[in-house]
PDB file of C-alpha atoms in Angstrom:
ATOM      1  CA  MET I   1     -31.036 -51.145  90.430  1.00  0.00           C
ATOM      2  CA  THR I   2     -30.338 -47.770  88.861  1.00  0.00           C
ATOM      3  CA  ALA I   3     -32.710 -44.988  87.840  1.00  0.00           C
ATOM      4  CA  ALA I   4     -32.433 -46.125  84.211  1.00  0.00           C
ATOM      5  CA  ASP I   5     -33.334 -49.659  85.268  1.00  0.00           C
ATOM      6  CA  LEU I   6     -36.304 -48.287  87.187  1.00  0.00           C
ATOM      7  CA  ILE I   7     -37.691 -46.383  84.210  1.00  0.00           C
ATOM      8  CA  ASP I   8     -37.210 -49.406  81.956  1.00  0.00           C
ATOM      9  CA  ALA I   9     -38.952 -51.666  84.473  1.00  0.00           C
ATOM     10  CA  VAL I  10     -41.919 -49.326  84.859  1.00  0.00           C
ATOM     11  CA  ARG I  11     -42.286 -48.831  81.109  1.00  0.00           C
ATOM     12  CA  ASP I  12     -42.056 -52.578  80.490  1.00  0.00           C
ATOM     13  CA  ASP I  13     -44.635 -53.326  83.183  1.00  0.00           C
ATOM     14  CA  GLN I  14     -47.034 -50.645  81.960  1.00  0.00           C
ATOM     15  CA  GLN I  15     -46.281 -50.756  78.233  1.00  0.00           C
ATOM     16  CA  THR I  16     -49.876 -51.336  77.126  1.00  0.00           C
ATOM     17  CA  GLU I  17     -51.318 -48.828  79.577  1.00  0.00           C
ATOM     18  CA  LEU I  18     -48.894 -46.067  78.590  1.00  0.00           C
ATOM     19  CA  SER I  19     -49.429 -46.756  74.903  1.00  0.00           C
ATOM     20  CA  ARG I  20     -53.189 -46.371  75.225  1.00  0.00           C
ATOM     21  CA  LEU I  21     -52.871 -43.314  77.451  1.00  0.00           C
ATOM     22  CA  GLY I  22     -50.841 -41.801  74.626  1.00  0.00           C
ATOM     23  CA  SER I  23     -53.775 -42.063  72.208  1.00  0.00           C
ATOM     24  CA  SER I  24     -56.315 -39.401  71.277  1.00  0.00           C
ATOM     25  CA  LYS I  25     -58.866 -41.301  73.342  1.00  0.00           C
ATOM     26  CA  THR I  26     -57.259 -39.767  76.423  1.00  0.00           C
ATOM     27  CA  LEU I  27     -58.503 -36.326  75.385  1.00  0.00           C
ATOM     28  CA  TYR I  28     -61.866 -37.841  74.459  1.00  0.00           C
ATOM     29  CA  ALA I  29     -62.126 -39.252  77.991  1.00  0.00           C
ATOM     30  CA  ASP I  30     -60.926 -36.020  79.623  1.00  0.00           C
ATOM     31  CA  THR I  31     -63.500 -33.955  77.715  1.00  0.00           C
ATOM     32  CA  ARG I  32     -66.265 -36.539  78.042  1.00  0.00           C
ATOM     33  CA  GLY I  33     -66.443 -36.629  74.257  1.00  0.00           C
ATOM     34  CA  GLU I  34     -66.596 -32.868  73.699  1.00  0.00           C
ATOM     35  CA  MET I  35     -63.500 -32.390  71.587  1.00  0.00           C
ATOM     36  CA  GLU I  36     -63.776 -28.626  71.223  1.00  0.00           C
ATOM     37  CA  PRO I  37     -60.759 -26.371  71.869  1.00  0.00           C
ATOM     38  CA  ASP I  38     -62.266 -24.590  74.895  1.00  0.00           C
ATOM     39  CA  VAL I  39     -63.326 -27.893  76.455  1.00  0.00           C
ATOM     40  CA  VAL I  40     -59.903 -29.414  75.815  1.00  0.00           C
ATOM     41  CA  ARG I  41     -58.255 -26.396  77.484  1.00  0.00           C
ATOM     42  CA  ALA I  42     -60.559 -26.726  80.500  1.00  0.00           C
ATOM     43  CA  ALA I  43     -59.735 -30.422  80.794  1.00  0.00           C
ATOM     44  CA  ALA I  44     -56.012 -29.667  80.550  1.00  0.00           C
ATOM     45  CA  ALA I  45     -56.448 -26.991  83.224  1.00  0.00           C
ATOM     46  CA  ALA I  46     -58.094 -29.564  85.493  1.00  0.00           C
ATOM     47  CA  ARG I  47     -55.015 -31.774  85.196  1.00  0.00           C
ATOM     48  CA  GLU I  48     -52.679 -28.875  85.997  1.00  0.00           C
ATOM     49  CA  ALA I  49     -54.773 -27.794  88.987  1.00  0.00           C
ATOM     50  CA  ALA I  50     -54.727 -31.344  90.373  1.00  0.00           C
ATOM     51  CA  ALA I  51     -50.953 -31.536  89.912  1.00  0.00           C
ATOM     52  CA  ARG I  52     -50.406 -28.163  91.565  1.00  0.00           C
ATOM     53  CA  ASP I  53     -52.510 -29.138  94.587  1.00  0.00           C
ATOM     54  CA  THR I  54     -50.878 -32.549  95.033  1.00  0.00           C
ATOM     55  CA  PHE I  55     -47.302 -31.327  94.740  1.00  0.00           C
ATOM     56  CA  GLU I  56     -47.918 -28.242  96.903  1.00  0.00           C
ATOM     57  CA  SER I  57     -49.215 -30.563  99.624  1.00  0.00           C
ATOM     58  CA  TRP I  58     -46.126 -32.759  99.341  1.00  0.00           C
ATOM     59  CA  ALA I  59     -43.797 -29.771  99.460  1.00  0.00           C
ATOM     60  CA  ASP I  60     -45.464 -28.485 102.614  1.00  0.00           C
ATOM     61  CA  ASP I  61     -44.649 -31.619 104.614  1.00  0.00           C
ATOM     62  CA  SER I  62     -41.289 -32.495 103.076  1.00  0.00           C
ATOM     63  CA  ASP I  63     -37.840 -31.066 103.564  1.00  0.00           C
ATOM     64  CA  GLY I  64     -34.494 -30.837 101.823  1.00  0.00           C
ATOM     65  CA  GLU I  65     -34.107 -31.670  98.157  1.00  0.00           C
ATOM     66  CA  ALA I  66     -37.439 -33.482  98.015  1.00  0.00           C
ATOM     67  CA  ALA I  67     -39.284 -30.370  99.176  1.00  0.00           C
ATOM     68  CA  ASP I  68     -37.446 -28.316  96.566  1.00  0.00           C
ATOM     69  CA  LEU I  69     -38.369 -30.761  93.803  1.00  0.00           C
ATOM     70  CA  PHE I  70     -42.023 -30.936  94.826  1.00  0.00           C
ATOM     71  CA  THR I  71     -42.160 -27.139  95.012  1.00  0.00           C
ATOM     72  CA  GLU I  72     -40.735 -26.937  91.507  1.00  0.00           C
ATOM     73  CA  ALA I  73     -43.318 -29.437  90.255  1.00  0.00           C
ATOM     74  CA  ALA I  74     -46.140 -27.450  91.882  1.00  0.00           C
ATOM     75  CA  ASP I  75     -44.857 -24.126  90.566  1.00  0.00           C
ATOM     76  CA  ASP I  76     -44.506 -25.524  87.042  1.00  0.00           C
ATOM     77  CA  ALA I  77     -48.083 -26.822  87.111  1.00  0.00           C
ATOM     78  CA  ALA I  78     -49.356 -23.496  88.468  1.00  0.00           C
ATOM     79  CA  GLU I  79     -47.541 -21.598  85.730  1.00  0.00           C
ATOM     80  CA  ARG I  80     -48.987 -23.857  83.047  1.00  0.00           C
ATOM     81  CA  LEU I  81     -52.440 -23.433  84.566  1.00  0.00           C
ATOM     82  CA  ASP I  82     -52.130 -19.646  84.476  1.00  0.00           C
ATOM     83  CA  GLY I  83     -50.963 -19.800  80.876  1.00  0.00           C
ATOM     84  CA  LEU I  84     -54.019 -21.769  79.782  1.00  0.00           C
ATOM     85  CA  ASP I  85     -56.363 -18.917  80.675  1.00  0.00           C
ATOM     86  CA  ALA I  86     -59.163 -21.428  81.232  1.00  0.00           C
ATOM     87  CA  ASP I  87     -61.245 -22.418  84.222  1.00  0.00           C
ATOM     88  CA  PRO I  88     -60.483 -26.022  85.186  1.00  0.00           C
ATOM     89  CA  ALA I  89     -63.188 -28.505  84.291  1.00  0.00           C
ATOM     90  CA  ASP I  90     -64.879 -30.318  87.158  1.00  0.00           C
ATOM     91  CA  ARG I  91     -62.762 -33.449  87.105  1.00  0.00           C
ATOM     92  CA  GLU I  92     -61.351 -35.846  89.667  1.00  0.00           C
ATOM     93  CA  PHE I  93     -58.400 -38.023  88.760  1.00  0.00           C
ATOM     94  CA  ALA I  94     -57.863 -41.472  90.269  1.00  0.00           C
ATOM     95  CA  MET I  95     -54.143 -40.983  89.656  1.00  0.00           C
ATOM     96  CA  HIS I  96     -54.112 -38.061  92.072  1.00  0.00           C
ATOM     97  CA  GLU I  97     -56.078 -39.961  94.695  1.00  0.00           C
ATOM     98  CA  VAL I  98     -53.223 -42.474  94.657  1.00  0.00           C
ATOM     99  CA  LEU I  99     -50.562 -39.746  94.720  1.00  0.00           C
ATOM    100  CA  ASP I 100     -52.264 -37.929  97.588  1.00  0.00           C
ATOM    101  CA  ALA I 101     -52.137 -41.096  99.706  1.00  0.00           C
ATOM    102  CA  PHE I 102     -48.341 -41.425  99.501  1.00  0.00           C
ATOM    103  CA  GLN I 103     -46.578 -40.358 102.694  1.00  0.00           C
ATOM    104  CA  GLU I 104     -42.960 -41.445 102.353  1.00  0.00           C
ATOM    105  CA  THR I 105     -40.409 -39.596 100.237  1.00  0.00           C
ATOM    106  CA  ILE I 106     -39.411 -42.605  98.128  1.00  0.00           C
ATOM    107  CA  GLU I 107     -43.060 -43.426  97.433  1.00  0.00           C
ATOM    108  CA  ARG I 108     -43.634 -39.847  96.379  1.00  0.00           C
ATOM    109  CA  LEU I 109     -40.601 -39.780  94.129  1.00  0.00           C
ATOM    110  CA  GLY I 110     -41.742 -43.007  92.499  1.00  0.00           C
ATOM    111  CA  GLY I 111     -45.235 -41.583  92.187  1.00  0.00           C
ATOM    112  CA  LEU I 112     -43.879 -38.415  90.620  1.00  0.00           C
ATOM    113  CA  LEU I 113     -41.981 -40.537  88.108  1.00  0.00           C
ATOM    114  CA  GLY I 114     -45.202 -42.338  87.217  1.00  0.00           C
ATOM    115  CA  TRP I 115     -47.046 -39.031  86.914  1.00  0.00           C
ATOM    116  CA  THR I 116     -44.448 -37.656  84.495  1.00  0.00           C
ATOM    117  CA  LEU I 117     -44.759 -40.741  82.279  1.00  0.00           C
ATOM    118  CA  VAL I 118     -48.533 -40.277  82.094  1.00  0.00           C
ATOM    119  CA  ASP I 119     -48.507 -36.506  81.830  1.00  0.00           C
ATOM    120  CA  GLN I 120     -46.003 -36.418  78.991  1.00  0.00           C
ATOM    121  CA  LYS I 121     -48.320 -38.699  77.004  1.00  0.00           C
ATOM    122  CA  VAL I 122     -51.192 -36.280  77.607  1.00  0.00           C
ATOM    123  CA  LYS I 123     -49.055 -33.285  76.621  1.00  0.00           C
ATOM    124  CA  GLY I 124     -48.199 -35.053  73.376  1.00  0.00           C
ATOM    125  CA  GLN I 125     -51.882 -35.500  72.569  1.00  0.00           C
ATOM    126  CA  LEU I 126     -52.610 -31.862  73.429  1.00  0.00           C
ATOM    127  CA  THR I 127     -49.815 -30.793  71.105  1.00  0.00           C
ATOM    128  CA  GLY I 128     -51.262 -32.905  68.303  1.00  0.00           C
ATOM    129  CA  PHE I 129     -54.808 -31.706  68.919  1.00  0.00           C
ATOM    130  CA  PHE I 130     -53.967 -28.020  68.660  1.00  0.00           C
ATOM    131  CA  THR I 131     -51.735 -28.653  65.661  1.00  0.00           C
ATOM    132  CA  GLY I 132     -54.782 -30.190  64.020  1.00  0.00           C
ATOM    133  CA  GLN I 133     -56.797 -27.131  65.026  1.00  0.00           C
ATOM    134  CA  ALA I 134     -54.334 -24.906  63.130  1.00  0.00           C
ATOM    135  CA  ASP I 135     -53.333 -23.292  66.423  1.00  0.00           C
ATOM    136  CA  PRO I 136     -49.536 -23.559  66.314  1.00  0.00           C
ATOM    137  CA  GLN I 137     -49.008 -21.227  69.271  1.00  0.00           C
ATOM    138  CA  THR I 138     -51.020 -23.387  71.666  1.00  0.00           C
ATOM    139  CA  ALA I 139     -49.489 -26.529  70.185  1.00  0.00           C
ATOM    140  CA  SER I 140     -46.027 -25.081  70.825  1.00  0.00           C
ATOM    141  CA  THR I 141     -47.022 -24.241  74.396  1.00  0.00           C
ATOM    142  CA  PHE I 142     -47.959 -27.848  75.102  1.00  0.00           C
ATOM    143  CA  ARG I 143     -44.861 -29.137  73.310  1.00  0.00           C
ATOM    144  CA  SER I 144     -42.714 -26.989  75.624  1.00  0.00           C
ATOM    145  CA  ALA I 145     -44.744 -28.190  78.602  1.00  0.00           C
ATOM    146  CA  GLY I 146     -43.980 -31.772  77.622  1.00  0.00           C
ATOM    147  CA  ASN I 147     -40.287 -30.923  77.545  1.00  0.00           C
ATOM    148  CA  ASP I 148     -40.599 -29.402  81.026  1.00  0.00           C
ATOM    149  CA  VAL I 149     -42.225 -32.585  82.312  1.00  0.00           C
ATOM    150  CA  GLU I 150     -39.411 -34.639  80.798  1.00  0.00           C
ATOM    151  CA  ALA I 151     -36.858 -32.422  82.563  1.00  0.00           C
ATOM    152  CA  LEU I 152     -38.762 -32.914  85.821  1.00  0.00           C
ATOM    153  CA  ARG I 153     -38.555 -36.674  85.331  1.00  0.00           C
ATOM    154  CA  GLU I 154     -34.788 -36.432  84.951  1.00  0.00           C
ATOM    155  CA  GLU I 155     -34.544 -34.480  88.196  1.00  0.00           C
ATOM    156  CA  THR I 156     -36.783 -37.038  89.895  1.00  0.00           C
ATOM    157  CA  VAL I 157     -34.637 -39.996  88.893  1.00  0.00           C
ATOM    158  CA  ASP I 158     -31.497 -38.116  89.917  1.00  0.00           C
ATOM    159  CA  LEU I 159     -32.985 -37.636  93.383  1.00  0.00           C
ATOM    160  CA  LEU I 160     -34.035 -41.277  93.500  1.00  0.00           C
ATOM    161  CA  GLU I 161     -30.422 -42.233  92.748  1.00  0.00           C
ATOM    162  CA  ALA I 162     -29.326 -40.115  95.704  1.00  0.00           C
ATOM    163  CA  THR I 163     -32.102 -41.309  98.034  1.00  0.00           C
ATOM    164  CA  CYS I 164     -32.540 -45.053  97.444  1.00  0.00           C
ATOM    165  CA  GLU I 165     -30.245 -47.010  99.730  1.00  0.00           C
ATOM    166  CA  ASP I 166     -31.126 -50.593  98.803  1.00  0.00           C
ATOM    167  CA  GLU I 167     -33.263 -52.759  96.534  1.00  0.00           C
ATOM    168  CA  ASP I 168     -36.258 -52.408  98.841  1.00  0.00           C
ATOM    169  CA  ASP I 169     -36.204 -48.657  98.246  1.00  0.00           C
ATOM    170  CA  TRP I 170     -36.058 -49.148  94.482  1.00  0.00           C
ATOM    171  CA  ASP I 171     -38.887 -51.675  94.692  1.00  0.00           C
ATOM    172  CA  THR I 172     -40.963 -49.157  96.673  1.00  0.00           C
ATOM    173  CA  ALA I 173     -40.382 -46.466  94.045  1.00  0.00           C
ATOM    174  CA  GLU I 174     -41.225 -48.865  91.220  1.00  0.00           C
ATOM    175  CA  ALA I 175     -44.425 -50.038  92.919  1.00  0.00           C
ATOM    176  CA  ALA I 176     -45.527 -46.438  93.452  1.00  0.00           C
ATOM    177  CA  ALA I 177     -44.907 -45.494  89.821  1.00  0.00           C
ATOM    178  CA  VAL I 178     -46.793 -48.543  88.568  1.00  0.00           C
ATOM    179  CA  GLU I 179     -49.698 -47.847  90.923  1.00  0.00           C
ATOM    180  CA  VAL I 180     -50.034 -44.289  89.622  1.00  0.00           C
ATOM    181  CA  ILE I 181     -50.002 -45.343  85.964  1.00  0.00           C
ATOM    182  CA  SER I 182     -52.430 -48.185  86.666  1.00  0.00           C
ATOM    183  CA  ALA I 183     -54.841 -45.765  88.342  1.00  0.00           C
ATOM    184  CA  ALA I 184     -54.620 -43.355  85.400  1.00  0.00           C
ATOM    185  CA  TYR I 185     -55.326 -46.190  82.980  1.00  0.00           C
ATOM    186  CA  GLU I 186     -58.231 -47.568  84.989  1.00  0.00           C
ATOM    187  CA  ASP I 187     -59.731 -44.060  85.070  1.00  0.00           C
ATOM    188  CA  TYR I 188     -59.292 -43.764  81.295  1.00  0.00           C
ATOM    189  CA  PHE I 189     -60.719 -47.226  80.643  1.00  0.00           C
ATOM    190  CA  GLU I 190     -63.802 -46.806  82.823  1.00  0.00           C
ATOM    191  CA  THR I 191     -64.561 -43.317  81.493  1.00  0.00           C
ATOM    192  CA  LEU I 192     -64.457 -44.490  77.886  1.00  0.00           C
ATOM    193  CA  GLU I 193     -66.652 -47.481  78.678  1.00  0.00           C
ATOM    194  CA  ASP I 194     -69.169 -45.136  80.318  1.00  0.00           C
ATOM    195  CA  LEU I 195     -69.109 -43.048  77.132  1.00  0.00           C
ATOM    196  CA  GLY I 196     -69.777 -46.134  75.031  1.00  0.00           C
ATOM    197  CA  VAL I 197     -66.315 -46.136  73.475  1.00  0.00           C
ATOM    198  CA  ASN I 198     -64.076 -49.198  73.177  1.00  0.00           C
ATOM    199  CA  PRO I 199     -60.941 -48.333  75.211  1.00  0.00           C
ATOM    200  CA  LYS I 200     -58.870 -50.890  73.289  1.00  0.00           C
ATOM    201  CA  PRO I 201     -57.459 -50.051  69.862  1.00  0.00           C
ATOM    202  CA  VAL I 202     -59.256 -51.614  66.934  1.00  0.00           C
ATOM    203  CA  CYS I 203     -56.826 -53.242  64.510  1.00  0.00           C
TER     204      CYS I 203
END
């Protein structure tokens, strides 16, 4: 397997989940139905704070290139959090509970890959939301953030290429990525159901 094969496999496995996580219902779930700009910013800040904390923790007990990558991911999230100028909403993310449980480098790299696939979907919705709010500056900020997350994914797969020694390693990375996306989707699904919203698209 190659990194490209890994991304294709994860996207194929989680096609429906990623598609739905890329809908506006993600922001509705994050804000518990309060789709106001300040509430959306607070929800976005909660995601960045969770990412910062998870990746800082990984960096602290990793070494070499993995530690450098996790530090970069944490620093990027911290910078985005500072730029939001909003207090994080009181949110817990099942995706980060899964990420926090990973101990091995390959698991973490796979988990980081899964996180980038989810987070880029969220950044896309944030970009669209603030475009709709006639706030092009904030929309541009989130568009740039999405590009940063995509660049982080490229670095992650490059390190996976250098780290995975056999098919078992690739399978471990794939399983971790799928687990992260599945947790994010389950969180999304259950939150919308609690809010009385159908999580599935209506055709």
